[in-house]
Amino acid sequence: MFYDALIGPFTEFEFMRRALAAVIALSLAGAPIGVFLMLRRMSLVGDAMAHAILPGAAVGFLLSGLNLFAMTAGGLIAGFAVAILAGVVSRSTGLKEDASLATFYLASLALGVTIVSIKGTNIDLLHVLFGNILAMDDQTLLVVAFNATVTLLVLAVIYRPLVIESVDPLFLRTVSRAGGPAHLAFLALVVVNLVNGFQALGTLLAVGLMILPAGIARFWSRDLTAMICIAVIVAAVSGYAGLVLSFQTRVPSGPAIILVASGLYIVSVLFGRVGGVIRQLFPGRHLEA
Amino acid sequence: MAALHFHNVTLGYDRHPAVHHLNGEVAPGALVAVIGPNGAGKSTLLRGIVGILKPLDGSIHLGELDSRDIAYLPQSAEIDRSFPISVFDFVATGLWRATGLFGGIGKAARDKILHAIAGVGLNGFENRPIGTLSGGQTQRVLFARVLLQDASLIVLDEPFNAIDSKTTIDLLALVKHWHGEGRTVLAALHDLDMVRTHFSETLVLARGPVAWGPTAEVLTPENLMVAMRMCEAFDDSAAACAADDARSRAA
């Protein structure tokens, strides 16, 4: 019975296997990015970026219909434009990054909604907003896996400056010029992963598989490497459990995945080893030293 | 060849100068104290030396030094103490010049890092997250990183602020050790007794140089009085600098 519920769907249906592969690829790349977003206090920046992608995807959709390549390319262009413009404006004027990003993403979102409203049906719009991981074809899966691979490679290159810039930006400025490029590359990775999550979870939930696992990991470890590993595992488990839940109950797959992750988040807030509520209420007797 | 050469340097923010027309040079291996009241431009000058702030006018020459040969300890380091990084890893960033993006940290480098941590008296703290350290311990960690940077010019901005006497004595010993190794050290300080006892050269700053030379000659009541009286006002409608006008008319 357990076999039927937990493994059966994947041995029986190819679309479930593809969805599982996609969600694991998304977890491997997206969760580490999410950890850095959180540690750099940019969680909501990720959310804003997700909205900023919309007009690009919409233009792609206008030009070639529901074609993932066109929509992905459009999303990437729009996302990069907003990320880089916001980054450049804040670095050259001293305006805080969140403030300049808010301006650009609002403009971008307004443009996106305008474009979608010119052409397109409600079903298309639903697909754009919430994604459909169960409709993933081989080509799309390859694109997702490719993006995930590139993300991990680039992250390996910028890892050190990214960490140092997060802890002590002034120090990095005095020893190296890598801080600015590393930050821009990181923003680019955020965009790539949002677009990546877009087919599976839609523009509105794509950031969920990045931020929620990162938030969960924060409750279980004080070590960066461990946090990244925990986040990846949590993301993959949420993805798998969400797919099973969606298969058994007809809840749409994207929301199912995010709901599972949210459940894990609540458990972590309550029982987390690092700063969890229970731990704070009952810390045990104080130590000798 | 001077380690540092100031040529009519004016540093400031948004056209308003904080340090006005500074000339002079720092000899290699000098141990220089920079003193002056709050707002005198001490931090601004140090930021100019490190290259974070571009001079509004004039120039600062580093001699044969690259800007990477400078180790800089800012007054209030913008460290995100909640970031999950251990004392060991944090101090290790001081090796950036040797490791760069990808260089591995081998046995020799590990020993160096452990040695630096021991050198500031923090044995046993290697695996502690930086967020759990006290103010004094954090300052020790920052000194350990400067130690690893192995820089020929060390710039310290009020390194002993809010630091207890034991820690100050330990860290001051490090500063003198650096001086003994022939490194050039500039430190912004407020403790005049410390300056008198330990620093051979002093620059008294009050939005411009008041006096600069051997500490015993410079640290006079008259000079300190002039520095105290200096005007902290930031005049929004200040006219263009007259000293510059005079010079351009003369030219």
Coordinates of C-alpha atoms in Angstrom, one line a residue:
Chain A
M1 CA 0.0 0.0 0.0
F2 CA 2.8 2.4 0.9
Y3 CA 4.5 1.3 -2.4
D4 CA 1.3 2.2 -4.3
A5 CA 1.1 5.6 -2.7
L6 CA 4.7 6.7 -2.5
I7 CA 6.5 5.0 -5.4
G8 CA 3.8 3.7 -7.7
P9 CA 3.0 7.0 -9.3
F10 CA 6.6 7.4 -10.4
T11 CA 7.1 3.9 -11.8
E12 CA 3.8 4.0 -13.5
F13 CA 3.7 7.5 -15.2
E14 CA 6.4 9.1 -17.2
F15 CA 5.2 12.6 -16.5
M16 CA 5.6 12.0 -12.8
R17 CA 9.2 10.8 -13.3
R18 CA 10.0 13.9 -15.3
A19 CA 8.4 16.1 -12.7
L20 CA 10.4 14.5 -10.0
A21 CA 13.7 14.9 -12.0
A22 CA 12.8 18.6 -12.6
V23 CA 12.0 19.3 -8.9
I24 CA 15.3 17.7 -7.8
A25 CA 17.2 19.8 -10.4
L26 CA 15.4 22.9 -9.1
S27 CA 16.3 22.0 -5.5
L28 CA 20.0 21.4 -6.2
A29 CA 20.4 24.9 -7.7
G30 CA 17.7 27.0 -6.2
A31 CA 18.1 26.1 -2.5
P32 CA 21.8 27.3 -2.2
I33 CA 20.7 30.5 -4.0
G34 CA 17.9 30.8 -1.5
V35 CA 20.3 30.5 1.4
F36 CA 22.4 33.3 0.2
L37 CA 19.3 35.5 -0.5
M38 CA 18.3 34.9 3.1
L39 CA 21.7 35.6 4.6
R40 CA 22.1 38.7 2.5
R41 CA 18.6 39.9 3.8
M42 CA 17.3 39.7 0.2
S43 CA 14.5 37.2 0.6
L44 CA 11.9 39.7 -0.6
V45 CA 14.2 40.9 -3.4
G46 CA 13.8 37.3 -4.8
D47 CA 10.1 37.8 -4.6
A48 CA 10.3 41.2 -6.4
M49 CA 12.5 39.7 -9.1
A50 CA 9.9 37.0 -9.7
H51 CA 7.4 39.7 -10.5
A52 CA 9.9 41.5 -12.6
I53 CA 10.3 38.5 -14.9
L54 CA 6.6 38.7 -16.0
P55 CA 6.8 41.2 -18.8
G56 CA 9.6 39.3 -20.5
A57 CA 7.8 36.1 -20.3
A58 CA 4.6 37.8 -21.5
V59 CA 6.4 39.2 -24.6
G60 CA 7.8 35.7 -25.3
F61 CA 4.2 34.4 -25.0
L62 CA 2.9 37.1 -27.3
L63 CA 5.5 36.3 -30.0
S64 CA 5.3 32.6 -30.0
G65 CA 2.5 31.3 -27.8
L66 CA 3.0 29.0 -24.9
N67 CA 6.6 28.1 -25.9
L68 CA 8.9 27.6 -23.0
F69 CA 12.1 28.7 -24.8
A70 CA 10.6 32.0 -25.9
M71 CA 9.1 32.7 -22.5
T72 CA 12.3 31.7 -20.7
A73 CA 14.5 33.9 -22.9
G74 CA 12.1 36.8 -22.4
G75 CA 12.0 36.2 -18.7
L76 CA 15.8 36.2 -18.6
I77 CA 16.1 39.4 -20.5
A78 CA 13.5 41.2 -18.4
G79 CA 15.0 39.8 -15.1
F80 CA 18.6 40.7 -16.0
A81 CA 17.5 44.2 -17.1
V82 CA 15.8 44.9 -13.8
A83 CA 18.4 43.2 -11.7
I84 CA 21.3 45.0 -13.3
L85 CA 19.6 48.4 -13.6
A86 CA 18.6 48.2 -9.9
G87 CA 22.1 47.0 -9.0
V88 CA 23.8 49.7 -11.0
V89 CA 21.5 52.5 -9.7
S90 CA 22.0 51.5 -6.1
R91 CA 25.7 51.2 -6.4
S92 CA 26.2 54.4 -8.2
T93 CA 23.8 56.6 -6.3
G94 CA 23.8 55.2 -2.8
L95 CA 20.1 54.5 -2.9
K96 CA 19.4 51.3 -1.1
E97 CA 19.2 48.2 -3.3
D98 CA 15.7 47.3 -2.1
A99 CA 14.4 50.8 -2.9
S100 CA 15.7 50.9 -6.4
L101 CA 14.6 47.3 -7.0
A102 CA 11.1 48.1 -5.8
T103 CA 10.8 50.9 -8.4
F104 CA 12.0 48.7 -11.2
Y105 CA 10.0 45.7 -10.4
L106 CA 6.7 47.6 -10.0
A107 CA 7.3 49.2 -13.4
S108 CA 8.1 45.8 -14.8
L109 CA 5.0 44.1 -13.2
A110 CA 2.7 46.9 -14.6
L111 CA 4.2 46.4 -18.0
G112 CA 3.8 42.6 -17.8
V113 CA 0.1 42.8 -16.8
T114 CA -0.5 45.3 -19.6
I115 CA 1.1 43.0 -22.2
V116 CA -0.7 39.9 -21.0
S117 CA -4.1 41.7 -21.0
I118 CA -3.5 42.7 -24.7
K119 CA -3.6 39.1 -25.8
G120 CA -4.1 35.8 -24.2
T121 CA -6.7 33.7 -22.5
N122 CA -7.3 33.2 -18.8
I123 CA -6.0 29.6 -19.0
D124 CA -2.7 30.8 -20.5
L125 CA -2.5 33.4 -17.7
L126 CA -3.1 30.7 -15.1
H127 CA -0.3 28.7 -16.6
V128 CA 2.1 31.6 -16.5
L129 CA 1.2 32.5 -13.0
F130 CA 1.2 29.1 -11.3
G131 CA 3.1 26.8 -13.7
N132 CA 2.4 23.2 -14.4
I133 CA 5.2 20.8 -13.6
L134 CA 3.2 17.8 -14.7
A135 CA 3.2 19.1 -18.3
M136 CA 6.9 19.1 -18.5
D137 CA 8.4 17.6 -21.8
D138 CA 11.9 16.3 -22.3
Q139 CA 13.2 19.5 -23.9
T140 CA 11.9 21.6 -21.0
L141 CA 13.5 19.2 -18.5
L142 CA 16.8 19.5 -20.3
V143 CA 16.6 23.3 -20.1
V144 CA 15.9 23.1 -16.4
A145 CA 18.8 20.7 -15.8
F146 CA 21.1 22.8 -17.9
N147 CA 20.3 26.0 -15.9
A148 CA 20.8 24.1 -12.7
T149 CA 24.2 22.9 -13.8
V150 CA 25.3 26.4 -14.8
T151 CA 24.0 27.8 -11.5
L152 CA 26.1 25.4 -9.5
L153 CA 29.2 26.1 -11.6
V154 CA 28.9 29.9 -11.4
L155 CA 28.1 29.7 -7.7
A156 CA 31.3 27.7 -7.1
V157 CA 33.3 30.5 -8.8
I158 CA 31.7 33.4 -6.9
Y159 CA 31.3 31.5 -3.6
R160 CA 34.2 33.1 -1.7
P161 CA 33.7 36.7 -2.6
L162 CA 30.0 36.3 -2.1
V163 CA 30.5 34.9 1.5
I164 CA 33.1 37.7 2.3
E165 CA 30.9 40.4 0.9
S166 CA 28.0 39.1 3.0
V167 CA 30.0 39.2 6.2
D168 CA 32.3 42.2 5.7
P169 CA 31.7 44.1 2.5
L170 CA 34.2 46.9 3.4
F171 CA 37.0 44.4 3.8
L172 CA 36.3 42.8 0.5
R173 CA 36.4 46.3 -1.1
T174 CA 39.8 46.9 0.3
V175 CA 41.4 43.6 -0.9
S176 CA 39.6 42.9 -4.1
R177 CA 37.4 44.3 -6.9
A178 CA 35.5 41.0 -7.1
G179 CA 32.6 42.2 -4.9
G180 CA 30.7 44.1 -7.5
P181 CA 30.9 41.4 -10.3
A182 CA 30.2 38.7 -7.8
H183 CA 27.0 40.5 -6.6
L184 CA 25.8 41.0 -10.2
A185 CA 26.6 37.4 -11.0
F186 CA 24.6 36.4 -8.0
L187 CA 21.6 38.5 -9.1
A188 CA 21.9 36.9 -12.5
L189 CA 21.7 33.4 -10.8
V190 CA 18.6 34.5 -8.9
V191 CA 17.0 35.4 -12.2
V192 CA 18.1 32.1 -13.9
N193 CA 16.6 30.1 -11.1
L194 CA 13.4 32.1 -11.0
V195 CA 12.9 31.5 -14.7
N196 CA 13.8 27.8 -14.1
G197 CA 11.2 27.5 -11.4
F198 CA 8.7 29.3 -13.5
Q199 CA 7.6 26.3 -15.6
A200 CA 7.2 24.1 -12.5
L201 CA 5.7 26.6 -10.0
G202 CA 4.8 29.7 -12.0
T203 CA 6.0 33.3 -11.5
L204 CA 4.2 33.6 -8.2
L205 CA 5.5 30.5 -6.5
A206 CA 8.9 30.1 -8.2
V207 CA 10.7 31.8 -5.4
G208 CA 9.1 29.5 -2.8
L209 CA 11.4 26.5 -3.5
M210 CA 14.4 28.9 -2.9
I211 CA 13.4 30.8 0.2
L212 CA 11.4 28.3 2.2
P213 CA 14.1 25.6 2.4
A214 CA 16.6 28.4 3.3
G215 CA 14.4 29.6 6.1
I216 CA 14.0 26.0 7.4
A217 CA 17.8 25.4 7.3
R218 CA 18.4 28.4 9.5
F219 CA 16.5 26.7 12.3
W220 CA 18.7 23.6 12.2
S221 CA 22.3 24.8 11.8
R222 CA 24.7 27.6 12.4
D223 CA 27.1 26.5 9.8
L224 CA 26.9 27.7 6.2
T225 CA 27.8 24.5 4.5
A226 CA 25.4 22.5 6.6
M227 CA 22.7 25.1 6.0
I228 CA 23.1 24.7 2.2
C229 CA 23.0 20.9 2.4
I230 CA 19.9 21.0 4.6
A231 CA 18.2 23.5 2.3
V232 CA 18.8 21.3 -0.7
I233 CA 17.5 18.1 1.0
V234 CA 14.4 20.0 2.3
A235 CA 13.7 21.4 -1.1
A236 CA 14.0 17.9 -2.7
V237 CA 11.8 16.3 0.0
S238 CA 9.2 19.0 -0.3
G239 CA 9.2 18.5 -4.1
Y240 CA 8.8 14.8 -3.9
A241 CA 6.1 14.9 -1.1
G242 CA 4.3 17.7 -3.0
L243 CA 4.1 15.6 -6.1
V244 CA 2.8 12.6 -4.2
L245 CA 0.2 14.9 -2.5
S246 CA -0.8 16.4 -5.8
F247 CA -1.1 13.0 -7.4
Q248 CA -3.3 11.6 -4.7
T249 CA -5.5 14.6 -4.0
R250 CA -5.7 16.6 -7.2
V251 CA -4.3 19.7 -5.5
P252 CA -2.3 21.5 -8.2
S253 CA 1.3 20.5 -8.1
G254 CA 3.0 23.9 -7.5
P255 CA 0.9 24.9 -4.5
A256 CA 1.2 21.3 -3.2
I257 CA 5.0 21.5 -3.2
I258 CA 5.0 24.9 -1.5
L259 CA 2.4 23.8 1.1
V260 CA 4.6 20.8 2.1
A261 CA 7.5 23.2 2.5
S262 CA 5.4 25.5 4.5
G263 CA 4.4 22.6 6.8
L264 CA 8.1 21.8 7.3
Y265 CA 8.8 25.5 8.0
I266 CA 6.2 25.5 10.8
V267 CA 7.6 22.3 12.3
S268 CA 11.1 24.0 12.2
V269 CA 9.9 27.2 13.8
L270 CA 8.5 25.1 16.6
F271 CA 11.1 22.4 17.1
G272 CA 14.2 23.9 15.4
R273 CA 17.5 23.2 17.2
V274 CA 18.8 26.8 16.6
G275 CA 16.4 29.3 17.9
G276 CA 13.2 27.2 17.6
V277 CA 10.2 28.3 19.8
I278 CA 10.2 25.1 22.0
R279 CA 14.0 25.4 22.5
Q280 CA 13.6 29.0 23.6
L281 CA 10.7 28.3 26.0
F282 CA 12.5 25.3 27.6
P283 CA 16.2 26.0 27.2
G284 CA 17.2 23.6 30.0
R285 CA 19.3 24.6 32.9
H286 CA 22.1 27.0 32.2
L287 CA 25.6 25.7 31.8
E288 CA 28.7 25.9 34.0
A289 CA 30.6 28.2 31.5
Chain B
M1 CA 61.0 56.8 -1.1
A2 CA 58.1 57.7 1.2
A3 CA 55.5 55.0 1.9
L4 CA 52.8 57.6 1.6
H5 CA 52.9 61.0 0.0
F6 CA 50.1 63.6 0.4
H7 CA 50.1 66.3 -2.2
N8 CA 47.7 69.1 -1.4
V9 CA 45.0 66.5 -0.5
T10 CA 41.5 67.6 0.1
L11 CA 39.0 64.9 1.1
G12 CA 35.4 65.2 1.7
Y13 CA 31.8 64.4 0.9
D14 CA 29.6 66.0 -1.7
R15 CA 32.1 68.8 -2.3
H16 CA 32.3 69.7 1.4
P17 CA 35.8 69.1 2.6
A18 CA 36.5 67.1 5.8
V19 CA 40.3 67.3 5.4
H20 CA 41.7 70.4 3.8
H21 CA 44.9 70.9 1.9
L22 CA 47.1 68.3 3.5
N23 CA 50.7 68.0 2.4
G24 CA 53.5 65.8 3.7
E25 CA 54.8 62.3 3.7
V26 CA 55.0 59.2 5.8
A27 CA 58.4 57.4 5.8
P28 CA 58.5 53.6 5.4
G29 CA 58.3 51.9 8.8
A30 CA 57.0 55.0 10.6
L31 CA 54.6 54.6 13.5
V32 CA 52.2 57.5 13.2
A33 CA 49.3 58.5 15.4
V34 CA 46.6 60.6 13.9
I35 CA 44.8 62.6 16.6
G36 CA 42.1 65.3 16.7
P37 CA 38.6 65.8 18.0
N38 CA 35.5 64.0 16.7
G39 CA 34.8 65.3 13.2
A40 CA 38.4 66.4 12.6
G41 CA 38.6 64.2 9.5
K42 CA 40.7 61.3 10.9
S43 CA 38.5 58.6 9.5
T44 CA 38.1 60.5 6.3
L45 CA 41.8 60.7 5.9
L46 CA 42.3 57.0 6.5
R47 CA 39.6 56.2 4.1
G48 CA 41.3 58.3 1.5
I49 CA 44.6 56.5 2.1
V50 CA 42.9 53.1 1.7
G51 CA 41.3 54.3 -1.5
I52 CA 37.7 53.9 -0.5
L53 CA 37.2 57.7 -0.8
K54 CA 38.6 59.6 -3.8
P55 CA 40.2 62.9 -3.0
L56 CA 38.2 66.0 -4.1
D57 CA 41.5 67.6 -4.9
G58 CA 45.2 66.8 -4.8
S59 CA 46.5 63.3 -4.7
I60 CA 47.7 60.5 -2.4
H61 CA 50.7 58.5 -3.7
L62 CA 51.4 55.1 -2.3
G63 CA 55.0 54.9 -3.5
E64 CA 55.7 51.4 -4.6
L65 CA 52.8 50.0 -2.8
D66 CA 49.8 48.5 -4.5
S67 CA 46.4 49.3 -2.8
R68 CA 46.4 45.6 -1.9
D69 CA 49.5 46.0 0.3
I70 CA 47.3 48.0 2.7
A71 CA 45.5 46.4 5.6
Y72 CA 42.6 48.5 6.9
L73 CA 40.7 48.2 10.1
P74 CA 37.7 50.5 10.0
Q75 CA 36.3 52.3 13.0
S76 CA 33.0 50.4 13.0
A77 CA 33.5 47.4 10.9
E78 CA 30.3 46.7 9.0
I79 CA 30.4 43.1 9.9
D80 CA 27.2 41.1 9.7
R81 CA 27.7 39.2 13.0
S82 CA 24.6 37.0 12.4
F83 CA 26.3 35.4 9.3
P84 CA 27.1 31.8 10.0
I85 CA 30.9 31.8 9.7
S86 CA 33.4 30.5 12.2
V87 CA 36.3 32.5 13.7
F88 CA 38.7 30.3 11.7
D89 CA 37.0 30.9 8.4
F90 CA 36.7 34.6 9.1
V91 CA 40.3 35.1 10.0
A92 CA 41.2 33.0 7.0
T93 CA 39.8 35.7 4.7
G94 CA 42.9 37.7 5.6
L95 CA 44.8 35.3 3.2
W96 CA 42.7 36.6 0.3
R97 CA 45.7 38.0 -1.5
A98 CA 47.4 34.6 -1.5
T99 CA 44.3 32.4 -2.1
G100 CA 42.0 34.6 -4.3
L101 CA 38.9 33.0 -5.7
F102 CA 40.0 29.4 -5.7
G103 CA 43.3 28.9 -4.0
G104 CA 43.1 26.1 -1.5
I105 CA 44.0 26.5 2.1
G106 CA 46.7 23.9 2.7
K107 CA 48.5 22.7 5.8
A108 CA 50.9 25.7 5.8
A109 CA 48.1 28.2 5.5
R110 CA 46.1 26.4 8.2
D111 CA 49.1 26.7 10.6
K112 CA 49.4 30.4 9.7
I113 CA 45.7 30.9 10.5
L114 CA 45.9 29.0 13.8
H115 CA 49.1 30.9 14.6
A116 CA 47.3 34.3 14.0
I117 CA 44.4 33.3 16.1
A118 CA 46.8 32.2 18.9
G119 CA 48.7 35.5 18.4
V120 CA 45.7 37.5 19.5
G121 CA 45.0 35.2 22.4
L122 CA 41.9 33.4 21.1
N123 CA 43.1 29.8 21.2
G124 CA 40.2 27.5 21.4
F125 CA 37.8 29.9 19.6
E126 CA 38.5 28.6 16.1
N127 CA 35.1 26.9 15.6
R128 CA 33.0 29.5 17.4
P129 CA 30.5 31.5 15.2
I130 CA 31.6 35.1 15.1
G131 CA 28.2 36.1 16.4
T132 CA 29.0 34.7 19.8
L133 CA 32.0 36.9 20.4
S134 CA 32.2 39.9 22.7
G135 CA 33.3 43.3 21.5
G136 CA 36.8 42.8 22.7
Q137 CA 37.0 39.4 21.2
T138 CA 35.7 40.7 17.9
Q139 CA 38.4 43.3 17.8
R140 CA 41.0 40.6 18.5
V141 CA 39.6 38.6 15.6
L142 CA 39.9 41.6 13.3
F143 CA 43.5 42.1 14.4
A144 CA 44.2 38.4 13.6
R145 CA 43.0 39.0 10.1
V146 CA 45.2 42.1 9.8
L147 CA 48.1 39.9 11.0
L148 CA 47.4 37.4 8.2
Q149 CA 47.1 40.1 5.5
D150 CA 50.9 40.6 6.0
A151 CA 50.6 44.2 4.7
S152 CA 53.4 46.7 4.5
L153 CA 51.0 49.5 5.4
I154 CA 48.6 49.0 8.2
V155 CA 45.8 51.6 8.8
L156 CA 43.9 51.4 12.1
D157 CA 40.9 53.6 12.7
E158 CA 40.4 54.1 16.5
P159 CA 41.3 50.5 17.1
F160 CA 41.0 50.7 20.9
N161 CA 37.6 52.3 21.2
A162 CA 35.4 50.6 23.8
I163 CA 38.1 48.0 24.4
D164 CA 39.1 47.1 28.0
S165 CA 42.7 47.8 29.2
K166 CA 43.8 44.2 29.1
T167 CA 42.8 43.8 25.4
T168 CA 44.2 47.2 24.6
I169 CA 47.6 46.2 26.1
D170 CA 47.6 43.0 24.1
L171 CA 46.6 44.6 20.8
L172 CA 49.0 47.6 21.3
A173 CA 51.8 45.0 21.7
L174 CA 50.8 43.7 18.3
V175 CA 51.0 47.2 16.8
K176 CA 54.5 47.7 18.2
H177 CA 55.4 44.2 16.9
W178 CA 54.3 45.3 13.4
H179 CA 56.4 48.5 13.8
G180 CA 59.4 46.3 14.8
E181 CA 58.9 44.3 11.7
G182 CA 59.4 47.5 9.6
R183 CA 55.8 47.9 8.6
T184 CA 54.3 51.4 8.3
V185 CA 51.5 51.9 10.8
L186 CA 49.0 54.7 10.9
A187 CA 46.5 54.8 13.7
A188 CA 43.7 57.2 14.6
L189 CA 43.7 57.5 18.4
H190 CA 42.1 59.5 21.2
D191 CA 44.3 58.4 24.2
L192 CA 47.0 61.1 24.3
D193 CA 49.0 59.3 27.0
M194 CA 49.1 56.2 24.8
V195 CA 50.3 58.4 21.9
R196 CA 53.0 60.0 24.0
T197 CA 54.4 56.7 25.3
H198 CA 54.1 54.5 22.2
F199 CA 54.0 56.6 19.0
S200 CA 57.0 58.4 17.7
E201 CA 55.3 60.6 15.2
T202 CA 51.9 62.4 15.4
L203 CA 49.6 64.2 13.1
V204 CA 47.2 66.6 14.8
L205 CA 44.2 67.0 12.5
A206 CA 41.4 69.5 12.7
R207 CA 39.7 69.5 9.2
G208 CA 43.2 70.3 8.1
P209 CA 46.7 69.7 9.4
V210 CA 47.4 71.6 12.6
A211 CA 50.8 70.1 13.2
W212 CA 52.8 67.1 12.1
G213 CA 56.1 65.8 13.4
P214 CA 57.8 64.0 16.3
T215 CA 55.2 63.4 19.0
A216 CA 57.0 65.4 21.8
E217 CA 57.2 68.5 19.6
V218 CA 53.7 68.3 18.2
L219 CA 51.6 67.4 21.2
T220 CA 51.7 70.8 22.8
P221 CA 48.8 72.5 24.7
E222 CA 48.8 75.2 22.0
N223 CA 48.3 72.8 19.1
L224 CA 45.7 70.8 21.0
M225 CA 43.8 74.1 21.8
V226 CA 43.8 75.0 18.1
A227 CA 42.5 71.5 17.2
M228 CA 39.8 71.7 19.9
R229 CA 38.6 75.1 18.6
M230 CA 38.2 73.9 15.1
C231 CA 34.9 74.5 13.5
E232 CA 32.7 71.5 13.1
A233 CA 30.1 73.4 11.1
F234 CA 29.1 72.1 7.7
D235 CA 28.0 75.1 5.8
D236 CA 25.5 74.3 3.1
S237 CA 26.1 77.6 1.3
A238 CA 29.9 77.6 1.6
A239 CA 31.7 79.3 -1.2
A240 CA 34.3 77.6 -3.4
C241 CA 37.6 77.2 -1.5
A242 CA 39.5 80.5 -1.3
A243 CA 42.9 78.8 -1.0
D244 CA 42.3 77.4 -4.5
D245 CA 41.3 80.8 -5.8
A246 CA 44.5 82.4 -4.4
R247 CA 46.6 79.7 -6.1
S248 CA 44.9 80.0 -9.5
R249 CA 45.3 83.7 -9.4
A250 CA 48.9 83.4 -8.6
A251 CA 49.4 81.0 -11.5

